């Protein structure tokens, strides 16, 4: 089976797509990650001739639509922005949430009516949340599916402590004004005075603080997670307000074996005792101090790390998402094979 995955930039969803691709490749599927900025749809589809296509509703254009029309056998899954009951509650001038546009809705309805595609649309929210964020897709006969973020086992396995990366607080991520609304309330106050904590911040954008260390190689990110005493997870404002949007960072921190303290988002309850939740900036500050600088916190940290790592390893890797994709396309046998192969590999490691 040949699987084509469309990529549209280097961001969190790129890493999610690579996790799928690495899992499918490990299972023996032919996989290609298509950078749509470097090759057009006609060339890509005619050259690769996929059986399965994972793309985005907001990237549908004339060429891509024609490629889908020309291939009745093709299985199609598209990432789509919100279109559901919750939309009327959102202050769009304040919150940066991806919504499905009127044009996308029209294209999707026409495509579904005339080709039966897409087989589903998906988003990285959990099952309960898409019932209020994506339920209107059902009006045009398209099933909304939860495909949450996940850990890429090919990238985040085998993390090792690196003396050069040791610190009290280690953070990987960009900084921009929207995200800064949370970062500046939670993390920024802990950067001063400069000797308060040993902090290492990496990201593809300068932070404007002394603790910013520049870019970090993808292969070193996992080592930072286990070299830092604490790896904070900080969400975007809409996640705090509406309780949705479980970001990618938590999955990879926990899978690598890092210790995570996060701001409070309702959906993060899924991680149970595998992470520490801070209810406010003040609570975040107190929990950082406890787990970074007390003997009791050090002991507690090791138990929490184990719970978090086990939870993600057993439920939220690229293999689990690959299996879900196959199941939603109707390939129940392939879905079960992926999960069985993954579980057998885990048992061998034990």
mmCIF file of C-alpha atoms in Angstrom:
data_model
loop_
_atom_site.group_PDB
_atom_site.id
_atom_site.type_symbol
_atom_site.label_atom_id
_atom_site.label_comp_id
_atom_site.label_asym_id
_atom_site.label_seq_id
_atom_site.Cartn_x
_atom_site.Cartn_y
_atom_site.Cartn_z
ATOM 1 C CA UNK A 1 0.000 0.000 0.000
ATOM 2 C CA UNK A 2 1.252 3.463 -0.933
ATOM 3 C CA UNK A 3 0.525 6.346 1.419
ATOM 4 C CA UNK A 4 0.962 10.000 0.466
ATOM 5 C CA UNK A 5 1.073 12.555 3.298
ATOM 6 C CA UNK A 6 0.862 16.238 2.439
ATOM 7 C CA UNK A 7 3.087 18.623 4.397
ATOM 8 C CA UNK A 8 2.642 22.388 4.334
ATOM 9 C CA UNK A 9 5.384 23.736 6.579
ATOM 10 C CA UNK A 10 7.734 23.133 9.471
ATOM 11 C CA UNK A 11 5.458 23.324 12.515
ATOM 12 C CA UNK A 12 3.878 21.034 15.112
ATOM 13 C CA UNK A 13 1.730 19.266 12.541
ATOM 14 C CA UNK A 14 4.807 18.520 10.450
ATOM 15 C CA UNK A 15 6.174 16.470 13.339
ATOM 16 C CA UNK A 16 2.837 14.712 13.738
ATOM 17 C CA UNK A 17 2.838 13.764 10.057
ATOM 18 C CA UNK A 18 6.416 12.514 10.305
ATOM 19 C CA UNK A 19 5.394 10.327 13.254
ATOM 20 C CA UNK A 20 2.704 8.746 11.060
ATOM 21 C CA UNK A 21 5.145 8.354 8.183
ATOM 22 C CA UNK A 22 7.822 6.728 10.340
ATOM 23 C CA UNK A 23 5.306 4.298 11.814
ATOM 24 C CA UNK A 24 3.873 3.352 8.426
ATOM 25 C CA UNK A 25 7.388 2.922 7.005
ATOM 26 C CA UNK A 26 8.373 0.675 9.904
ATOM 27 C CA UNK A 27 5.347 -1.477 9.055
ATOM 28 C CA UNK A 28 6.511 -1.900 5.474
ATOM 29 C CA UNK A 29 4.189 0.557 3.730
ATOM 30 C CA UNK A 30 5.487 2.766 0.929
ATOM 31 C CA UNK A 31 5.260 6.300 2.293
ATOM 32 C CA UNK A 32 6.052 9.675 0.823
ATOM 33 C CA UNK A 33 5.786 13.014 2.633
ATOM 34 C CA UNK A 34 4.932 15.556 -0.033
ATOM 35 C CA UNK A 35 6.117 19.122 0.473
ATOM 36 C CA UNK A 36 3.391 20.921 -1.430
ATOM 37 C CA UNK A 37 5.528 24.063 -1.670
ATOM 38 C CA UNK A 38 8.086 22.230 -3.826
ATOM 39 C CA UNK A 39 6.051 19.949 -6.102
ATOM 40 C CA UNK A 40 2.623 20.357 -7.671
ATOM 41 C CA UNK A 41 -0.217 17.894 -7.131
ATOM 42 C CA UNK A 42 -0.249 16.521 -10.684
ATOM 43 C CA UNK A 43 3.442 15.618 -10.610
ATOM 44 C CA UNK A 44 3.188 14.130 -7.141
ATOM 45 C CA UNK A 45 0.129 11.977 -7.750
ATOM 46 C CA UNK A 46 1.174 10.851 -11.248
ATOM 47 C CA UNK A 47 4.623 9.864 -10.017
ATOM 48 C CA UNK A 48 3.666 8.168 -6.762
ATOM 49 C CA UNK A 49 0.098 6.958 -7.494
ATOM 50 C CA UNK A 50 -1.004 6.624 -3.846
ATOM 51 C CA UNK A 51 -3.684 4.341 -2.431
ATOM 52 C CA UNK A 52 -4.131 6.614 0.598
ATOM 53 C CA UNK A 53 -3.886 10.390 0.787
ATOM 54 C CA UNK A 54 -3.678 12.411 4.022
ATOM 55 C CA UNK A 55 -3.985 16.128 3.323
ATOM 56 C CA UNK A 56 -5.719 19.286 4.484
ATOM 57 C CA UNK A 57 -9.104 20.775 3.579
ATOM 58 C CA UNK A 58 -7.612 24.263 3.625
ATOM 59 C CA UNK A 59 -5.061 23.220 0.988
ATOM 60 C CA UNK A 60 -7.596 21.948 -1.527
ATOM 61 C CA UNK A 61 -6.999 23.590 -4.887
ATOM 62 C CA UNK A 62 -8.034 22.852 -8.457
ATOM 63 C CA UNK A 63 -5.124 20.520 -9.151
ATOM 64 C CA UNK A 64 -5.513 18.493 -5.954
ATOM 65 C CA UNK A 65 -9.264 18.182 -6.409
ATOM 66 C CA UNK A 66 -8.760 16.905 -9.959
ATOM 67 C CA UNK A 67 -6.249 14.324 -8.717
ATOM 68 C CA UNK A 68 -8.855 13.042 -6.258
ATOM 69 C CA UNK A 69 -11.590 12.942 -8.919
ATOM 70 C CA UNK A 70 -9.347 10.921 -11.231
ATOM 71 C CA UNK A 71 -8.746 8.197 -8.625
ATOM 72 C CA UNK A 72 -12.007 6.595 -7.447
ATOM 73 C CA UNK A 73 -10.050 3.994 -5.470
ATOM 74 C CA UNK A 74 -8.213 6.614 -3.397
ATOM 75 C CA UNK A 75 -8.776 6.787 0.361
ATOM 76 C CA UNK A 76 -8.759 10.405 1.528
ATOM 77 C CA UNK A 77 -8.424 11.937 4.993
ATOM 78 C CA UNK A 78 -8.202 15.710 5.391
ATOM 79 C CA UNK A 79 -7.288 17.865 8.356
ATOM 80 C CA UNK A 80 -9.964 20.522 8.743
ATOM 81 C CA UNK A 81 -10.545 23.547 10.922
ATOM 82 C CA UNK A 82 -13.391 23.864 13.399
ATOM 83 C CA UNK A 83 -16.985 23.768 12.184
ATOM 84 C CA UNK A 84 -19.277 22.996 15.060
ATOM 85 C CA UNK A 85 -21.520 24.238 17.826
ATOM 86 C CA UNK A 86 -18.652 25.828 19.750
ATOM 87 C CA UNK A 87 -17.853 28.316 16.968
ATOM 88 C CA UNK A 88 -20.603 30.726 18.005
ATOM 89 C CA UNK A 89 -19.040 30.992 21.480
ATOM 90 C CA UNK A 90 -15.558 31.947 20.263
ATOM 91 C CA UNK A 91 -14.277 35.514 20.214
ATOM 92 C CA UNK A 92 -12.438 35.280 16.896
ATOM 93 C CA UNK A 93 -10.817 38.675 17.372
ATOM 94 C CA UNK A 94 -9.073 37.370 20.479
ATOM 95 C CA UNK A 95 -8.390 33.689 19.878
ATOM 96 C CA UNK A 96 -6.320 32.173 17.090
ATOM 97 C CA UNK A 97 -8.350 29.071 16.253
ATOM 98 C CA UNK A 98 -8.392 27.480 12.806
ATOM 99 C CA UNK A 99 -11.939 27.513 11.415
ATOM 100 C CA UNK A 100 -13.219 25.894 8.259
ATOM 101 C CA UNK A 101 -13.945 28.642 5.721
ATOM 102 C CA UNK A 102 -17.105 28.998 3.646
ATOM 103 C CA UNK A 103 -15.144 28.106 0.505
ATOM 104 C CA UNK A 104 -13.753 24.958 2.135
ATOM 105 C CA UNK A 105 -17.235 23.859 3.197
ATOM 106 C CA UNK A 106 -18.530 24.303 -0.340
ATOM 107 C CA UNK A 107 -15.607 22.394 -1.846
ATOM 108 C CA UNK A 108 -15.911 19.581 0.682
ATOM 109 C CA UNK A 109 -19.650 19.197 0.089
ATOM 110 C CA UNK A 110 -19.192 19.114 -3.695
ATOM 111 C CA UNK A 111 -16.320 16.655 -3.410
ATOM 112 C CA UNK A 112 -18.260 14.398 -1.063
ATOM 113 C CA UNK A 113 -21.415 14.479 -3.179
ATOM 114 C CA UNK A 114 -19.582 13.686 -6.407
ATOM 115 C CA UNK A 115 -16.772 11.353 -5.288
ATOM 116 C CA UNK A 116 -17.627 10.123 -1.805
ATOM 117 C CA UNK A 117 -14.416 11.741 -0.586
ATOM 118 C CA UNK A 118 -13.015 12.594 1.855
ATOM 119 C CA UNK A 119 -13.572 9.453 3.898
ATOM 120 C CA UNK A 120 -13.168 11.628 6.986
ATOM 121 C CA UNK A 121 -11.851 14.944 8.255
ATOM 122 C CA UNK A 122 -9.688 15.086 11.348
ATOM 123 C CA UNK A 123 -8.261 17.396 13.976
ATOM 124 C CA UNK A 124 -5.913 16.913 16.928
ATOM 125 C CA UNK A 125 -8.595 17.426 19.603
ATOM 126 C CA UNK A 126 -9.861 14.488 21.654
ATOM 127 C CA UNK A 127 -13.012 12.502 20.852
ATOM 128 C CA UNK A 128 -15.201 14.408 23.294
ATOM 129 C CA UNK A 129 -14.107 17.835 22.060
ATOM 130 C CA UNK A 130 -14.703 17.226 18.348
ATOM 131 C CA UNK A 131 -18.361 16.591 19.186
ATOM 132 C CA UNK A 132 -18.636 20.353 19.726
ATOM 133 C CA UNK A 133 -15.875 21.673 17.449
ATOM 134 C CA UNK A 134 -16.440 19.562 14.303
ATOM 135 C CA UNK A 135 -19.967 18.154 14.545
ATOM 136 C CA UNK A 136 -21.331 20.247 11.660
ATOM 137 C CA UNK A 137 -19.300 18.232 9.134
ATOM 138 C CA UNK A 138 -21.855 15.501 9.633
ATOM 139 C CA UNK A 139 -24.411 17.764 7.903
ATOM 140 C CA UNK A 140 -22.583 17.204 4.610
ATOM 141 C CA UNK A 141 -22.005 13.504 5.220
ATOM 142 C CA UNK A 142 -18.400 13.687 6.411
ATOM 143 C CA UNK A 143 -17.271 11.978 9.581
ATOM 144 C CA UNK A 144 -15.071 14.062 11.922
ATOM 145 C CA UNK A 145 -12.285 12.040 13.530
ATOM 146 C CA UNK A 146 -9.905 12.666 16.414
ATOM 147 C CA UNK A 147 -6.250 12.199 15.442
ATOM 148 C CA UNK A 148 -4.416 13.631 18.405
ATOM 149 C CA UNK A 149 -0.775 14.611 18.464
ATOM 150 C CA UNK A 150 1.597 11.781 19.336
ATOM 151 C CA UNK A 151 5.177 10.752 20.038
ATOM 152 C CA UNK A 152 7.413 9.772 17.150
ATOM 153 C CA UNK A 153 9.142 6.606 18.357
ATOM 154 C CA UNK A 154 11.761 6.881 15.615
ATOM 155 C CA UNK A 155 12.907 10.254 16.955
ATOM 156 C CA UNK A 156 12.278 10.241 20.717
ATOM 157 C CA UNK A 157 13.430 6.765 21.716
ATOM 158 C CA UNK A 158 16.734 6.254 23.517
ATOM 159 C CA UNK A 159 17.092 9.658 25.143
ATOM 160 C CA UNK A 160 20.271 10.127 27.194
ATOM 161 C CA UNK A 161 21.377 12.722 29.709
ATOM 162 C CA UNK A 162 23.769 15.195 28.113
ATOM 163 C CA UNK A 163 25.993 17.183 30.482
ATOM 164 C CA UNK A 164 25.886 20.166 28.121
ATOM 165 C CA UNK A 165 22.097 20.221 28.271
ATOM 166 C CA UNK A 166 21.650 19.799 32.020
ATOM 167 C CA UNK A 167 19.516 22.536 33.560
ATOM 168 C CA UNK A 168 16.668 23.186 35.961
ATOM 169 C CA UNK A 169 14.229 24.227 33.229
ATOM 170 C CA UNK A 170 14.479 23.168 29.595
ATOM 171 C CA UNK A 171 12.055 24.496 26.979
ATOM 172 C CA UNK A 172 11.807 24.025 23.218
ATOM 173 C CA UNK A 173 9.397 26.217 21.304
ATOM 174 C CA UNK A 174 8.844 29.463 19.480
ATOM 175 C CA UNK A 175 7.808 32.800 20.896
ATOM 176 C CA UNK A 176 5.351 35.154 19.239
ATOM 177 C CA UNK A 177 2.860 37.649 20.673
ATOM 178 C CA UNK A 178 -0.152 35.296 20.769
ATOM 179 C CA UNK A 179 1.752 32.529 22.525
ATOM 180 C CA UNK A 180 3.547 35.143 24.610
ATOM 181 C CA UNK A 181 0.281 35.932 26.386
ATOM 182 C CA UNK A 182 0.765 32.703 28.340
ATOM 183 C CA UNK A 183 4.572 32.477 28.326
ATOM 184 C CA UNK A 184 4.947 35.971 29.791
ATOM 185 C CA UNK A 185 2.667 35.123 32.719
ATOM 186 C CA UNK A 186 4.121 31.710 33.515
ATOM 187 C CA UNK A 187 7.721 31.296 32.367
ATOM 188 C CA UNK A 188 9.181 34.777 31.853
ATOM 189 C CA UNK A 189 8.983 35.793 35.562
ATOM 190 C CA UNK A 190 11.125 32.758 36.440
ATOM 191 C CA UNK A 191 13.976 33.976 34.249
ATOM 192 C CA UNK A 192 14.933 36.727 36.716
ATOM 193 C CA UNK A 193 17.173 37.146 38.541
ATOM 194 C CA UNK A 194 19.412 35.332 36.093
ATOM 195 C CA UNK A 195 20.845 32.988 38.720
ATOM 196 C CA UNK A 196 17.446 31.964 40.099
ATOM 197 C CA UNK A 197 17.265 28.849 37.900
ATOM 198 C CA UNK A 198 19.470 27.312 35.254
ATOM 199 C CA UNK A 199 17.273 27.741 32.193
ATOM 200 C CA UNK A 200 17.921 26.670 28.599
ATOM 201 C CA UNK A 201 15.446 27.812 25.929
ATOM 202 C CA UNK A 202 15.682 26.617 22.333
ATOM 203 C CA UNK A 203 13.534 27.557 19.367
ATOM 204 C CA UNK A 204 13.479 28.766 15.779
ATOM 205 C CA UNK A 205 12.796 32.364 16.830
ATOM 206 C CA UNK A 206 14.904 34.599 19.109
ATOM 207 C CA UNK A 207 13.250 35.084 22.495
ATOM 208 C CA UNK A 208 15.066 38.256 23.486
ATOM 209 C CA UNK A 209 16.236 36.804 26.812
ATOM 210 C CA UNK A 210 19.672 35.711 28.023
ATOM 211 C CA UNK A 211 18.515 32.118 28.479
ATOM 212 C CA UNK A 212 17.742 31.705 24.778
ATOM 213 C CA UNK A 213 20.278 29.236 23.373
ATOM 214 C CA UNK A 214 19.312 29.269 19.692
ATOM 215 C CA UNK A 215 18.351 26.314 17.552
ATOM 216 C CA UNK A 216 18.654 22.721 18.732
ATOM 217 C CA UNK A 217 19.131 19.708 16.499
ATOM 218 C CA UNK A 218 16.058 17.496 16.287
ATOM 219 C CA UNK A 219 18.101 14.555 17.560
ATOM 220 C CA UNK A 220 19.126 16.519 20.669
ATOM 221 C CA UNK A 221 15.622 17.560 21.720
ATOM 222 C CA UNK A 222 14.927 14.227 23.422
ATOM 223 C CA UNK A 223 18.218 14.505 25.331
ATOM 224 C CA UNK A 224 17.261 17.957 26.587
ATOM 225 C CA UNK A 225 14.004 16.505 27.907
ATOM 226 C CA UNK A 226 15.841 14.011 30.118
ATOM 227 C CA UNK A 227 18.711 16.355 30.989
ATOM 228 C CA UNK A 228 16.451 19.098 32.361
ATOM 229 C CA UNK A 229 14.888 18.683 35.782
ATOM 230 C CA UNK A 230 11.666 20.220 34.462
ATOM 231 C CA UNK A 231 10.269 20.604 30.939
ATOM 232 C CA UNK A 232 7.384 23.085 31.064
ATOM 233 C CA UNK A 233 4.443 22.823 28.725
ATOM 234 C CA UNK A 234 2.664 26.087 28.046
ATOM 235 C CA UNK A 235 -0.452 26.308 25.916
ATOM 236 C CA UNK A 236 -1.969 28.957 23.686
ATOM 237 C CA UNK A 237 -4.716 31.226 25.099
ATOM 238 C CA UNK A 238 -7.635 29.472 23.378
ATOM 239 C CA UNK A 239 -6.596 26.129 24.870
ATOM 240 C CA UNK A 240 -6.792 27.550 28.387
ATOM 241 C CA UNK A 241 -10.150 29.192 27.735
ATOM 242 C CA UNK A 242 -11.939 26.391 25.893
ATOM 243 C CA UNK A 243 -10.077 23.374 27.282
ATOM 244 C CA UNK A 244 -9.210 21.942 23.858
ATOM 245 C CA UNK A 245 -6.050 21.480 21.790
ATOM 246 C CA UNK A 246 -3.660 18.994 23.421
ATOM 247 C CA UNK A 247 -0.342 20.141 21.995
ATOM 248 C CA UNK A 248 2.477 18.004 20.643
ATOM 249 C CA UNK A 249 5.065 18.962 23.262
ATOM 250 C CA UNK A 250 3.554 16.922 26.102
ATOM 251 C CA UNK A 251 3.610 13.666 24.136
ATOM 252 C CA UNK A 252 7.263 13.901 23.182
ATOM 253 C CA UNK A 253 8.438 15.077 26.615
ATOM 254 C CA UNK A 254 6.722 12.142 28.327
ATOM 255 C CA UNK A 255 7.729 9.544 25.763
ATOM 256 C CA UNK A 256 11.388 10.590 25.969
ATOM 257 C CA UNK A 257 11.283 10.295 29.764
ATOM 258 C CA UNK A 258 11.103 13.944 30.727
ATOM 259 C CA UNK A 259 9.263 15.559 33.607
ATOM 260 C CA UNK A 260 6.497 17.956 32.616
ATOM 261 C CA UNK A 261 4.772 20.746 34.508
ATOM 262 C CA UNK A 262 1.969 22.279 32.453
ATOM 263 C CA UNK A 263 -0.545 25.054 32.627
ATOM 264 C CA UNK A 264 -4.125 23.899 33.130
ATOM 265 C CA UNK A 265 -6.126 22.869 30.065
ATOM 266 C CA UNK A 266 -9.180 20.676 30.600
ATOM 267 C CA UNK A 267 -8.105 18.159 27.956
ATOM 268 C CA UNK A 268 -4.781 17.565 29.735
ATOM 269 C CA UNK A 269 -6.594 15.503 32.359
ATOM 270 C CA UNK A 270 -6.077 12.570 29.997
ATOM 271 C CA UNK A 271 -2.466 12.322 31.212
ATOM 272 C CA UNK A 272 -3.575 11.611 34.770
ATOM 273 C CA UNK A 273 -0.668 11.396 37.214
ATOM 274 C CA UNK A 274 1.872 11.445 34.383
ATOM 275 C CA UNK A 275 2.182 15.232 34.424
ATOM 276 C CA UNK A 276 1.873 17.992 37.001
ATOM 277 C CA UNK A 277 -0.793 20.624 36.349
ATOM 278 C CA UNK A 278 -0.446 24.193 37.589
ATOM 279 C CA UNK A 279 -3.718 26.060 38.058
ATOM 280 C CA UNK A 280 -2.238 29.557 37.840
ATOM 281 C CA UNK A 281 1.059 31.376 37.252
ATOM 282 C CA UNK A 282 1.585 31.448 41.027
ATOM 283 C CA UNK A 283 0.940 27.716 41.292
ATOM 284 C CA UNK A 284 3.317 27.154 38.367
ATOM 285 C CA UNK A 285 6.024 29.120 40.194
ATOM 286 C CA UNK A 286 5.517 27.126 43.412
ATOM 287 C CA UNK A 287 5.548 23.766 41.650
ATOM 288 C CA UNK A 288 8.718 24.653 39.719
ATOM 289 C CA UNK A 289 10.437 25.496 42.995
ATOM 290 C CA UNK A 290 9.230 22.304 44.701
ATOM 291 C CA UNK A 291 10.263 19.902 41.956
ATOM 292 C CA UNK A 292 13.528 21.682 41.091
ATOM 293 C CA UNK A 293 14.915 22.400 44.536
ATOM 294 C CA UNK A 294 13.535 20.047 47.204
ATOM 295 C CA UNK A 295 14.449 16.475 48.059
ATOM 296 C CA UNK A 296 10.783 15.506 48.215
ATOM 297 C CA UNK A 297 10.211 16.954 44.754
ATOM 298 C CA UNK A 298 13.142 15.006 43.336
ATOM 299 C CA UNK A 299 11.721 11.743 44.680
ATOM 300 C CA UNK A 300 8.197 12.507 43.449
ATOM 301 C CA UNK A 301 9.541 13.429 40.034
ATOM 302 C CA UNK A 302 10.833 9.933 39.296
ATOM 303 C CA UNK A 303 7.438 8.320 39.937
ATOM 304 C CA UNK A 304 5.605 10.848 37.795
ATOM 305 C CA UNK A 305 8.076 10.421 34.934
ATOM 306 C CA UNK A 306 7.480 6.668 34.877
ATOM 307 C CA UNK A 307 3.700 7.062 34.804
ATOM 308 C CA UNK A 308 3.799 9.633 32.023
ATOM 309 C CA UNK A 309 6.235 7.678 29.884
ATOM 310 C CA UNK A 310 4.247 4.456 30.238
ATOM 311 C CA UNK A 311 0.980 6.192 29.387
ATOM 312 C CA UNK A 312 2.242 7.726 26.147
ATOM 313 C CA UNK A 313 4.232 4.636 25.141
ATOM 314 C CA UNK A 314 1.180 2.431 25.533
ATOM 315 C CA UNK A 315 -1.410 4.747 23.983
ATOM 316 C CA UNK A 316 -0.109 7.715 22.016
ATOM 317 C CA UNK A 317 2.661 7.009 19.501
ATOM 318 C CA UNK A 318 2.836 7.258 15.734
ATOM 319 C CA UNK A 319 1.887 3.570 15.593
ATOM 320 C CA UNK A 320 -1.352 4.231 17.469
ATOM 321 C CA UNK A 321 -2.212 7.026 15.032
ATOM 322 C CA UNK A 322 -1.285 4.923 12.003
ATOM 323 C CA UNK A 323 -3.581 2.184 13.297
ATOM 324 C CA UNK A 324 -6.397 4.712 13.813
ATOM 325 C CA UNK A 325 -5.989 6.020 10.269
ATOM 326 C CA UNK A 326 -6.210 2.524 8.822
ATOM 327 C CA UNK A 327 -9.264 1.745 10.943
ATOM 328 C CA UNK A 328 -11.077 4.892 9.796
ATOM 329 C CA UNK A 329 -10.403 3.909 6.179
ATOM 330 C CA UNK A 330 -12.004 0.530 6.819
ATOM 331 C CA UNK A 331 -8.790 -1.484 6.987
ATOM 332 C CA UNK A 332 -9.555 -3.108 10.326
ATOM 333 C CA UNK A 333 -7.112 -5.974 9.762
ATOM 334 C CA UNK A 334 -4.220 -3.641 8.976
ATOM 335 C CA UNK A 335 -5.082 -1.527 11.997
ATOM 336 C CA UNK A 336 -4.920 -4.543 14.289
ATOM 337 C CA UNK A 337 -1.671 -5.712 12.669
ATOM 338 C CA UNK A 338 -0.009 -2.365 13.365
ATOM 339 C CA UNK A 339 -1.017 -2.424 17.017
ATOM 340 C CA UNK A 340 0.010 -6.050 17.465
ATOM 341 C CA UNK A 341 3.408 -5.497 15.865
ATOM 342 C CA UNK A 342 4.008 -2.468 18.067
ATOM 343 C CA UNK A 343 2.950 -4.269 21.252
ATOM 344 C CA UNK A 344 5.101 -7.287 20.395
ATOM 345 C CA UNK A 345 8.100 -4.971 19.955
ATOM 346 C CA UNK A 346 7.403 -3.379 23.343
ATOM 347 C CA UNK A 347 7.228 -6.787 25.015
ATOM 348 C CA UNK A 348 10.551 -7.791 23.471
ATOM 349 C CA UNK A 349 12.171 -4.648 24.903
ATOM 350 C CA UNK A 350 10.923 -5.583 28.365
#
